[in-house]
CSV table of C-alpha atoms in Angstrom, one decimal:
chain,number,residue,atom,x,y,z
A,131,ARG,CA,36.7,-4.9,94.0
A,132,ARG,CA,34.0,-2.2,93.6
A,133,ARG,CA,36.3,0.4,95.1
A,134,GLN,CA,39.1,-0.6,92.7
A,135,THR,CA,36.8,-0.5,89.7
A,136,ASN,CA,35.5,3.0,90.6
A,137,ALA,CA,39.0,4.3,91.1
A,138,ILE,CA,40.1,3.1,87.6
A,139,ALA,CA,37.0,4.7,86.0
A,140,VAL,CA,37.7,8.0,87.7
A,141,PHE,CA,41.4,8.0,86.7
A,142,CYS,CA,40.5,7.2,83.0
A,143,SER,CA,37.9,10.0,83.0
A,144,HIS,CA,40.4,12.4,84.4
A,145,ILE,CA,43.0,11.5,81.7
A,146,TYR,CA,40.4,11.8,78.9
A,147,LYS,CA,39.3,15.3,80.2
A,148,LYS,CA,42.9,16.4,80.5
A,149,ASN,CA,43.9,15.2,77.0
A,150,HIS,CA,40.7,16.7,75.5
A,151,ASP,CA,41.4,20.1,77.2
A,152,MET,CA,45.0,20.1,75.9
A,153,THR,CA,43.9,19.5,72.4
A,154,LYS,CA,41.4,22.4,72.7
A,155,THR,CA,44.0,24.6,74.2
A,156,TRP,CA,46.7,23.8,71.5
A,157,LYS,CA,44.3,24.4,68.7
A,158,GLY,CA,43.4,27.7,70.1
A,159,LYS,CA,47.0,28.7,70.4
A,160,MET,CA,47.8,27.8,66.9
A,161,LYS,CA,44.9,29.8,65.6
A,162,HIS,CA,46.0,32.7,67.7
A,163,LEU,CA,49.6,32.5,66.7
A,164,LEU,CA,49.0,32.6,62.9
A,165,ARG,CA,46.0,35.0,63.1
A,166,VAL,CA,44.7,33.5,59.8
A,167,ASP,CA,41.1,34.7,60.3
A,168,GLU,CA,42.1,38.2,61.2
A,169,HIS,CA,43.5,39.2,57.8
A,170,ASP,CA,42.3,39.3,54.2
A,171,PHE,CA,44.7,36.9,52.4
A,172,THR,CA,43.2,37.5,49.0
A,173,MET,CA,45.5,40.6,48.8
A,174,ARG,CA,49.2,40.3,48.4
A,175,PRO,CA,51.5,41.2,51.3
A,176,ALA,CA,52.1,45.0,51.6
A,177,PHE,CA,49.3,45.7,49.2
A,178,GLY,CA,49.6,49.3,47.8
A,179,GLY,CA,53.3,49.4,48.6
A,180,PRO,CA,56.4,48.3,46.6
A,181,ALA,CA,56.6,45.0,44.8
A,182,ILE,CA,57.0,42.0,47.1
A,183,PRO,CA,60.2,40.1,46.3
A,184,VAL,CA,59.7,36.4,45.9
A,185,GLY,CA,62.9,34.3,45.7
A,186,VAL,CA,62.9,31.0,43.8
A,187,ASP,CA,65.2,28.0,43.8
A,188,VAL,CA,64.8,24.7,42.0
A,189,GLN,CA,66.1,21.2,42.5
A,190,VAL,CA,65.8,19.1,39.4
A,191,GLU,CA,65.0,15.5,40.4
A,192,SER,CA,64.9,13.9,36.9
A,193,LEU,CA,64.7,14.8,33.2
A,194,ASP,CA,62.3,12.1,32.2
A,195,SER,CA,62.1,12.3,28.4
A,196,ILE,CA,63.0,14.3,25.3
A,197,SER,CA,60.6,13.9,22.4
A,198,GLU,CA,61.8,15.0,18.9
A,199,VAL,CA,58.4,14.3,17.3
A,200,ASP,CA,56.5,16.5,19.8
A,201,MET,CA,59.4,18.9,20.4
A,202,ASP,CA,59.0,18.9,24.2
A,203,PHE,CA,60.6,17.6,27.3
A,204,THR,CA,59.4,16.3,30.7
A,205,MET,CA,61.0,17.3,33.9
A,206,THR,CA,60.3,16.5,37.6
A,207,LEU,CA,61.5,19.1,40.1
A,208,TYR,CA,61.2,20.6,43.5
A,209,LEU,CA,60.0,24.2,43.2
A,210,ARG,CA,60.5,26.4,46.2
A,211,HIS,CA,59.4,30.0,46.9
A,212,TYR,CA,60.6,32.4,49.5
A,213,TRP,CA,58.8,35.6,50.6
A,214,LYS,CA,57.9,37.5,53.7
A,215,ASP,CA,54.3,38.0,54.9
A,216,GLU,CA,54.2,39.9,58.2
A,217,ARG,CA,50.6,38.9,58.6
A,218,LEU,CA,51.8,35.4,59.4
A,219,SER,CA,54.5,36.4,62.0
A,220,PHE,CA,54.1,35.1,65.5
A,221,PRO,CA,55.9,35.4,68.8
A,222,SER,CA,58.4,32.7,69.6
A,223,THR,CA,61.0,32.4,72.3
A,224,THR,CA,62.8,29.5,70.5
A,225,ASN,CA,62.7,31.1,67.1
A,226,LYS,CA,61.6,27.8,65.6
A,227,SER,CA,59.5,27.6,62.5
A,228,MET,CA,56.2,25.8,62.0
A,229,THR,CA,55.6,23.4,59.2
A,230,PHE,CA,52.2,22.7,57.5
A,231,ASP,CA,50.9,20.7,54.6
A,232,GLY,CA,48.8,21.8,51.7
A,233,ARG,CA,45.6,22.3,53.7
A,234,LEU,CA,46.8,25.7,54.9
A,235,LEU,CA,47.3,27.0,51.3
A,236,LYS,CA,43.6,27.7,50.9
A,237,LYS,CA,43.7,30.2,53.7
A,238,ILE,CA,46.8,32.3,53.0
A,239,TRP,CA,48.3,34.1,50.0
A,240,VAL,CA,50.9,32.3,47.9
A,241,PRO,CA,52.7,33.4,44.6
A,242,ASP,CA,50.8,32.4,41.5
A,243,VAL,CA,53.8,31.1,39.5
A,244,PHE,CA,53.1,29.1,36.4
A,245,PHE,CA,55.2,27.5,33.7
A,246,VAL,CA,55.3,29.3,30.4
A,247,HIS,CA,54.9,27.2,27.2
A,248,SER,CA,53.9,24.1,29.3
A,249,LYS,CA,51.7,21.5,27.8
A,250,ARG,CA,51.0,19.4,30.9
A,251,SER,CA,51.9,19.7,34.5
A,252,PHE,CA,50.7,18.4,37.9
A,253,ILE,CA,51.7,18.3,41.5
A,254,HIS,CA,52.3,14.9,42.9
A,255,ASP,CA,49.7,13.6,45.3
A,256,THR,CA,51.0,10.3,46.5
A,257,THR,CA,50.4,9.5,49.3
A,258,THR,CA,49.2,13.0,50.0
A,259,ASP,CA,49.7,16.3,48.1
A,260,ASN,CA,53.5,16.9,47.9
A,261,ILE,CA,53.3,20.4,49.3
A,262,MET,CA,55.2,21.8,52.2
A,263,LEU,CA,54.6,25.2,53.9
A,264,ARG,CA,57.1,26.5,56.5
A,265,VAL,CA,56.4,29.7,58.4
A,266,PHE,CA,59.1,31.5,60.6
A,267,PRO,CA,58.3,33.8,63.5
A,268,ASP,CA,59.3,36.9,61.6
A,269,GLY,CA,56.8,36.1,58.8
A,270,HIS,CA,59.2,34.6,56.3
A,271,VAL,CA,57.6,31.7,54.4
A,272,LEU,CA,59.0,28.8,52.5
A,273,TYR,CA,56.6,27.1,50.0
A,274,SER,CA,57.8,23.9,48.3
A,275,THR,CA,56.0,21.7,45.8
A,276,ARG,CA,57.0,18.6,43.8
A,277,VAL,CA,56.0,19.1,40.2
A,278,THR,CA,56.2,17.2,36.9
A,279,VAL,CA,55.9,19.5,33.9
A,280,THR,CA,56.0,18.8,30.1
A,281,ALA,CA,57.1,22.0,28.3
A,282,MET,CA,57.8,22.9,24.7
A,283,CYS,CA,61.3,23.0,23.4
A,284,ASN,CA,62.0,24.5,20.0
A,285,MET,CA,64.6,22.2,18.4
A,286,ASP,CA,66.7,22.7,15.3
A,287,PHE,CA,67.4,19.4,13.5
A,288,SER,CA,69.5,20.8,10.7
A,289,ARG,CA,72.5,19.0,12.1
A,290,PHE,CA,70.6,15.9,13.3
A,291,PRO,CA,72.0,13.5,14.6
A,292,LEU,CA,75.2,15.4,15.2
A,293,ASP,CA,73.3,18.2,16.9
A,294,SER,CA,73.0,19.9,20.3
A,295,GLN,CA,69.8,21.2,21.7
A,296,MET,CA,69.1,23.9,24.2
A,297,CYS,CA,65.8,23.8,26.1
A,298,SER,CA,64.4,26.2,28.7
A,299,LEU,CA,61.7,25.8,31.4
A,300,GLU,CA,60.2,29.3,32.1
A,301,LEU,CA,58.6,30.5,35.3
A,302,GLU,CA,56.4,33.6,35.6
A,303,SER,CA,53.7,35.1,37.7
A,304,TYR,CA,50.3,34.9,36.0
A,305,ALA,CA,48.5,37.9,37.6
A,306,TYR,CA,51.1,40.1,39.2
A,307,THR,CA,53.2,42.4,37.1
A,308,ASP,CA,56.7,43.5,38.1
A,309,GLU,CA,55.1,46.4,40.0
A,310,ASP,CA,53.4,44.0,42.4
A,311,LEU,CA,55.7,40.9,42.4
A,312,MET,CA,59.4,40.6,41.7
A,313,LEU,CA,60.5,37.1,40.9
A,314,TYR,CA,64.2,36.5,41.3
A,315,TRP,CA,66.7,33.6,41.7
A,316,LYS,CA,67.3,33.4,45.4
A,317,SER,CA,71.0,32.5,45.2
A,318,GLY,CA,71.8,33.4,41.6
A,319,ASN,CA,73.1,30.5,39.6
A,320,GLU,CA,73.4,28.5,42.8
A,321,SER,CA,69.6,28.5,43.0
A,322,LEU,CA,69.5,25.6,40.5
A,323,LYS,CA,70.5,22.1,41.8
A,324,THR,CA,70.5,18.9,39.9
A,325,ASP,CA,70.6,15.3,40.9
A,326,GLU,CA,74.0,13.7,39.9
A,327,LYS,CA,72.1,10.6,38.7
A,328,ILE,CA,70.2,12.4,35.9
A,329,SER,CA,70.9,10.7,32.6
A,330,LEU,CA,69.2,10.2,29.2
A,331,SER,CA,69.5,7.4,26.7
A,332,GLN,CA,70.1,9.5,23.6
A,333,PHE,CA,71.5,12.7,25.1
A,334,LEU,CA,74.4,13.9,27.2
A,335,ILE,CA,73.4,16.7,29.6
A,336,GLN,CA,76.2,19.2,29.3
A,337,LYS,CA,75.1,22.2,31.4
A,338,PHE,CA,72.3,23.6,33.6
A,339,HIS,CA,72.2,27.3,34.2
A,340,THR,CA,69.7,30.1,35.2
A,341,THR,CA,68.8,33.4,33.6
A,342,SER,CA,66.1,36.0,34.0
A,343,ARG,CA,64.6,38.8,32.1
A,344,LEU,CA,61.4,40.9,31.7
A,345,ALA,CA,58.5,39.6,29.4
A,346,PHE,CA,56.1,42.1,27.9
A,347,TYR,CA,52.5,41.5,27.1
A,348,SER,CA,50.7,44.3,25.2
A,349,SER,CA,47.4,43.8,27.2
A,350,THR,CA,48.7,43.5,30.7
A,351,GLY,CA,52.3,44.8,31.0
A,352,TRP,CA,55.8,43.7,32.1
A,353,TYR,CA,56.4,40.5,34.1
A,354,ASN,CA,59.5,38.9,35.7
A,355,ARG,CA,60.4,35.7,34.0
A,356,LEU,CA,62.9,33.1,35.2
A,357,TYR,CA,64.6,30.5,33.0
A,358,ILE,CA,66.0,27.1,33.7
A,359,ASN,CA,68.3,26.4,30.7
A,360,PHE,CA,70.0,23.2,29.9
A,361,THR,CA,72.1,22.0,26.9
A,362,LEU,CA,71.8,18.5,25.5
A,363,ARG,CA,74.3,16.9,23.1
A,364,ARG,CA,73.1,13.8,21.2
A,365,HIS,CA,74.9,10.5,21.5
A,366,ILE,CA,76.1,9.6,18.0
A,367,PHE,CA,77.0,5.9,18.6
A,368,PHE,CA,73.4,4.7,18.3
A,369,PHE,CA,73.0,6.3,14.9
A,370,LEU,CA,76.3,5.1,13.7
A,371,LEU,CA,75.2,1.5,14.3
A,372,GLN,CA,71.6,1.9,13.1
A,373,THR,CA,71.9,4.4,10.2
A,374,TYR,CA,75.4,5.3,9.0
A,375,PHE,CA,77.0,1.9,9.1
A,376,PRO,CA,74.2,0.0,7.3
A,377,ALA,CA,74.0,2.8,4.6
A,378,THR,CA,77.7,2.6,4.0
A,379,LEU,CA,77.6,-1.2,3.7
A,380,MET,CA,74.8,-0.9,1.1
A,381,VAL,CA,76.9,1.5,-1.0
A,382,ILE,CA,79.9,-0.9,-0.8
A,383,LEU,CA,77.7,-3.8,-1.6
A,384,SER,CA,76.5,-2.1,-4.8
A,385,TRP,CA,80.1,-1.9,-6.0
A,386,VAL,CA,80.3,-5.7,-6.0
A,387,SER,CA,78.5,-5.6,-9.3
A,388,PHE,CA,81.5,-4.0,-11.0
A,389,TRP,CA,83.4,-7.3,-10.5
A,390,ILE,CA,80.6,-9.5,-11.9
A,391,ASP,CA,80.6,-10.4,-15.5
A,392,HIS,CA,78.3,-8.1,-17.5
A,393,ARG,CA,76.7,-11.2,-19.1
A,394,ALA,CA,75.4,-12.3,-15.7
A,395,VAL,CA,72.3,-10.1,-16.0
A,396,PRO,CA,70.2,-11.7,-13.2
A,397,ALA,CA,73.0,-11.4,-10.7
A,398,ARG,CA,73.8,-7.7,-11.4
A,399,VAL,CA,70.2,-6.6,-11.7
A,400,SER,CA,69.0,-8.3,-8.5
A,401,LEU,CA,72.0,-7.0,-6.6
A,402,GLY,CA,71.3,-3.4,-7.7
A,403,ILE,CA,67.6,-3.6,-7.0
A,404,THR,CA,68.2,-5.1,-3.5
A,405,THR,CA,70.6,-2.3,-2.5
A,406,VAL,CA,68.2,0.4,-3.8
A,407,LEU,CA,65.3,-1.1,-1.8
A,408,THR,CA,67.4,-1.4,1.3
A,409,MET,CA,68.5,2.2,1.1
A,410,SER,CA,64.8,3.2,0.7
A,411,THR,CA,63.9,1.2,3.9
A,412,ILE,CA,66.7,2.9,5.9
A,413,ILE,CA,65.6,6.4,4.8
A,414,THR,CA,62.0,5.7,5.6
A,415,GLY,CA,62.8,4.3,9.0
A,416,VAL,CA,64.9,7.3,10.0
A,417,ASN,CA,62.2,9.8,8.9
A,418,ALA,CA,59.4,7.9,10.7
A,419,SER,CA,60.9,8.8,14.1
A,420,MET,CA,61.5,12.5,13.2
A,421,PRO,CA,59.1,15.4,12.9
A,422,ARG,CA,58.2,16.5,9.3
A,423,VAL,CA,60.4,19.5,9.1
A,424,SER,CA,60.7,21.6,5.9
A,425,TYR,CA,64.5,21.8,5.9
A,426,ILE,CA,67.2,19.2,5.2
A,427,LYS,CA,68.8,17.4,8.0
A,428,ALA,CA,72.4,16.2,8.1
A,429,VAL,CA,71.4,12.6,8.1
A,430,ASP,CA,69.2,13.3,5.0
A,431,ILE,CA,72.3,14.5,3.1
A,432,TYR,CA,74.3,11.4,4.0
A,433,LEU,CA,71.4,8.9,3.2
A,434,TRP,CA,70.4,10.6,0.0
A,435,VAL,CA,74.0,10.8,-1.3
A,436,SER,CA,74.4,7.1,-0.5
A,437,PHE,CA,71.1,6.4,-2.3
A,438,VAL,CA,72.4,8.3,-5.3
A,439,PHE,CA,75.6,6.2,-5.3
A,440,VAL,CA,73.6,3.0,-5.2
A,441,PHE,CA,71.3,4.2,-7.9
A,442,LEU,CA,74.2,5.2,-10.1
A,443,SER,CA,75.7,1.7,-9.8
A,444,VAL,CA,72.4,0.4,-11.3
A,445,LEU,CA,72.6,2.9,-14.1
A,446,GLU,CA,76.2,2.0,-14.7
A,447,TYR,CA,75.2,-1.6,-15.5
A,448,ALA,CA,72.4,-0.4,-17.6
A,449,ALA,CA,74.9,1.6,-19.7
A,450,VAL,CA,77.2,-1.4,-19.9
A,451,ASN,CA,74.4,-3.7,-21.0
A,452,TYR,CA,73.2,-1.2,-23.6
A,453,LEU,CA,76.6,-0.6,-25.1
A,454,THR,CA,77.2,-4.4,-25.2
A,455,THR,CA,74.0,-4.8,-27.0
A,456,VAL,CA,74.8,-2.1,-29.5
A,457,GLN,CA,78.3,-3.6,-30.1
A,458,GLU,CA,76.9,-7.1,-30.6
A,459,ARG,CA,74.3,-5.8,-33.0
A,460,LYS,CA,77.1,-4.2,-35.1
A,461,GLU,CA,79.1,-7.4,-35.1
A,462,ARG,CA,76.1,-9.3,-36.1
A,463,LYS,CA,75.5,-7.1,-39.1
A,464,LEU,CA,79.2,-7.5,-40.1
A,465,ARG,CA,79.0,-11.2,-39.9
A,466,GLU,CA,75.9,-11.2,-42.1
A,467,LYS,CA,77.9,-9.0,-44.6
A,468,PHE,CA,81.1,-11.1,-44.4
A,469,PRO,CA,79.9,-14.7,-43.6
A,470,CYS,CA,83.5,-16.0,-43.8
A,471,THR,CA,84.3,-14.4,-40.5
A,472,CYS,CA,82.1,-16.7,-38.5
A,473,GLY,CA,84.9,-19.1,-37.3
A,474,ILE,CA,87.5,-16.5,-36.6
A,475,PRO,CA,88.2,-15.5,-33.0
A,476,HIS,CA,87.4,-11.8,-32.2
A,477,SER,CA,90.7,-11.3,-30.6
A,478,LYS,CA,92.4,-11.7,-34.0
A,479,THR,CA,90.5,-8.9,-35.7
A,480,MET,CA,91.9,-5.6,-36.6
A,481,MET,CA,91.0,-2.5,-38.6
A,482,LEU,CA,93.0,-1.7,-41.7
A,483,ASP,CA,92.8,0.9,-44.3
A,484,GLY,CA,93.2,-1.6,-47.2
A,485,ASN,CA,97.0,-1.8,-47.2
A,486,TYR,CA,98.8,-4.4,-45.1
A,487,SER,CA,102.2,-6.2,-45.3
A,488,GLU,CA,102.9,-9.8,-45.5
A,489,SER,CA,103.9,-10.0,-41.8
A,490,ASP,CA,100.7,-8.2,-40.8
A,491,ALA,CA,98.6,-10.6,-42.8
A,492,ASN,CA,100.4,-13.6,-41.2
A,493,SER,CA,99.8,-12.1,-37.7
A,494,LEU,CA,96.2,-11.4,-38.5
A,495,ALA,CA,95.6,-14.9,-39.6
A,496,GLY,CA,97.2,-16.3,-36.5
A,497,TYR,CA,100.5,-17.4,-37.9
A,498,PRO,CA,104.1,-16.2,-37.1
A,499,ARG,CA,105.2,-13.2,-39.0
A,500,ASN,CA,108.1,-15.0,-40.8
A,501,GLN,CA,106.2,-18.1,-41.6
A,502,THR,CA,105.2,-18.6,-45.3
A,503,VAL,CA,101.5,-19.5,-45.6
A,504,PRO,CA,99.5,-20.1,-48.8
A,505,GLU,CA,97.4,-17.1,-49.8
A,506,GLU,CA,94.2,-19.0,-49.8
A,507,GLU,CA,94.5,-20.1,-46.2
A,508,LYS,CA,95.3,-16.6,-45.1
A,509,GLN,CA,92.3,-15.2,-46.8
A,510,GLU,CA,90.1,-17.7,-45.1
A,511,LYS,CA,91.2,-16.6,-41.6
A,512,MET,CA,91.7,-12.9,-42.1
A,513,VAL,CA,89.0,-10.5,-41.0
A,514,VAL,CA,89.0,-6.9,-42.2
A,515,HIS,CA,86.4,-4.6,-40.7
A,516,LEU,CA,86.1,-2.3,-43.7
A,517,ALA,CA,82.8,-1.0,-42.3
A,518,MET,CA,84.6,0.5,-39.3
A,519,SER,CA,87.7,1.8,-40.9
A,520,ASN,CA,86.1,5.2,-41.8
A,521,GLU,CA,84.9,5.6,-38.2
A,522,PHE,CA,88.4,4.9,-36.9
A,523,ASN,CA,90.0,7.4,-39.2
A,524,SER,CA,87.5,10.1,-38.3
A,525,SER,CA,88.1,9.5,-34.6
A,526,ARG,CA,91.9,9.8,-35.2
A,527,LYS,CA,91.3,13.2,-36.7
A,528,ARG,CA,89.3,14.4,-33.7
A,529,GLY,CA,92.3,13.7,-31.5
A,530,LEU,CA,93.5,11.4,-28.8
A,531,LYS,CA,90.6,12.2,-26.5
A,532,GLY,CA,87.9,11.1,-28.9
A,533,HIS,CA,89.9,8.0,-29.7
A,534,VAL,CA,90.1,7.0,-26.0
A,535,GLY,CA,86.4,7.7,-25.7
A,536,LEU,CA,85.6,5.5,-28.7
A,537,ARG,CA,87.7,2.7,-27.3
A,538,ILE,CA,85.9,2.8,-24.0
A,539,ILE,CA,82.5,2.6,-25.8
A,540,GLN,CA,83.7,-0.3,-27.9
A,541,ASN,CA,85.1,-2.1,-24.9
A,542,THR,CA,82.4,-2.2,-22.3
A,543,HIS,CA,84.7,-3.9,-19.8
A,544,ALA,CA,86.5,-0.6,-19.5
A,545,ILE,CA,83.5,1.1,-18.0
A,546,ASP,CA,83.4,-1.4,-15.1
A,547,LYS,CA,87.2,-1.0,-14.7
A,548,TYR,CA,87.0,2.8,-14.3
A,549,SER,CA,83.9,2.5,-12.1
A,550,ARG,CA,85.9,0.3,-9.6
A,551,LEU,CA,88.1,3.4,-9.0
A,552,ILE,CA,85.8,6.3,-9.5
A,553,PHE,CA,82.9,5.2,-7.2
A,554,PRO,CA,85.0,4.3,-4.1
A,555,GLY,CA,87.2,7.4,-4.5
A,556,THR,CA,84.3,9.8,-4.8
A,557,TYR,CA,82.4,8.2,-1.9
A,558,ILE,CA,85.5,8.4,0.4
A,559,PHE,CA,85.9,12.1,-0.6
A,560,PHE,CA,82.3,12.8,0.2
A,561,ASN,CA,82.7,11.2,3.7
A,562,LEU,CA,85.8,13.3,4.4
A,563,ILE,CA,83.9,16.5,3.6
A,564,TYR,CA,80.7,15.4,5.5
A,565,TRP,CA,82.4,14.4,8.8
A,566,SER,CA,84.7,17.4,8.8
A,567,VAL,CA,81.7,19.8,8.4
A,568,PHE,CA,79.1,18.2,10.8
A,569,SER,CA,81.2,16.6,13.5
């Protein structure tokens, strides 16, 4: 038993020493292969020579949000850089690359690319830093990170919500000018890949594409700048249900007052005030979710024109009520002047210039034209508006147009009658022009 125990102990010790030596040997080989400690990596590759080319490609993982109030967007992407650093070359018989995590970044040179006009950005660190470094035997390097960035997007809301927005994510070297570092898209427009599942609730993503140009700073010089451009078209169906359709219903509801008797004051006033307040609530709700821009948006035009139509319907009843009051006041004065007219229906009144025939008198009193009626009875039932005869004659002299206008004023029901045609016709015409211009 003692011999067996000693043999097992010797074997375990041998295995431990062997594994320990292999770890030391492998570590030494790695250090020797990369020669990290033999070079000064604070300087860019080929320092003092031509600009080092750094290729870039991007894979967009998600477009997280678009904020109209803050005028920005949030995007998560895989950002990859490609360059050659001969200081990292190593001999290899299999021509296989070596892959490292983010801990090696502190010891070697990497491009200092940053996002222009970014508000917030970070590299994901769950469960560890999402950084990958791959080195090839000839010194080519692939550096990949997973980044979420919130960047500014200058939006134009003059056609909101029938608008399209174009936003850009811009990449640039912070320290190295175009004389030291040349950023370029590695495969042209194919350098930008997107996930097919990318979607937004309010926007349709129409197109992703890449561009590049030089950016100049008066203090430091020219820099290569890369652009990730994407075009967004807003979905209109949400705003049709939440804004346009309720506003149109409120305008149509305000027209109901034209069919209500003008003597029903509470009904017509309450209907008008309700539609006005509802339109104000819709306008306030739309503007609360939008930035306070100094120009007029397309939705503002529609809502304010609808508000004007609702407000005019209230003014229309105010005009009807005022003219009715004026007409009743005139009739009251005439009744006081001619008390015998109190029992005569208004529909049997007519204006005369003082000369009338026998048949006219019978008709005015409510009898057939050919029927013989005592003179006393006719005088009791006839009404002659002598006070208005001069006004009627003067209106005839001014022509047919003035006569029609006077009749409309005298008959307040005609204002409601014409409003039933003018208001809907004008609003339909406005909608045709609006949707033809902005859609």
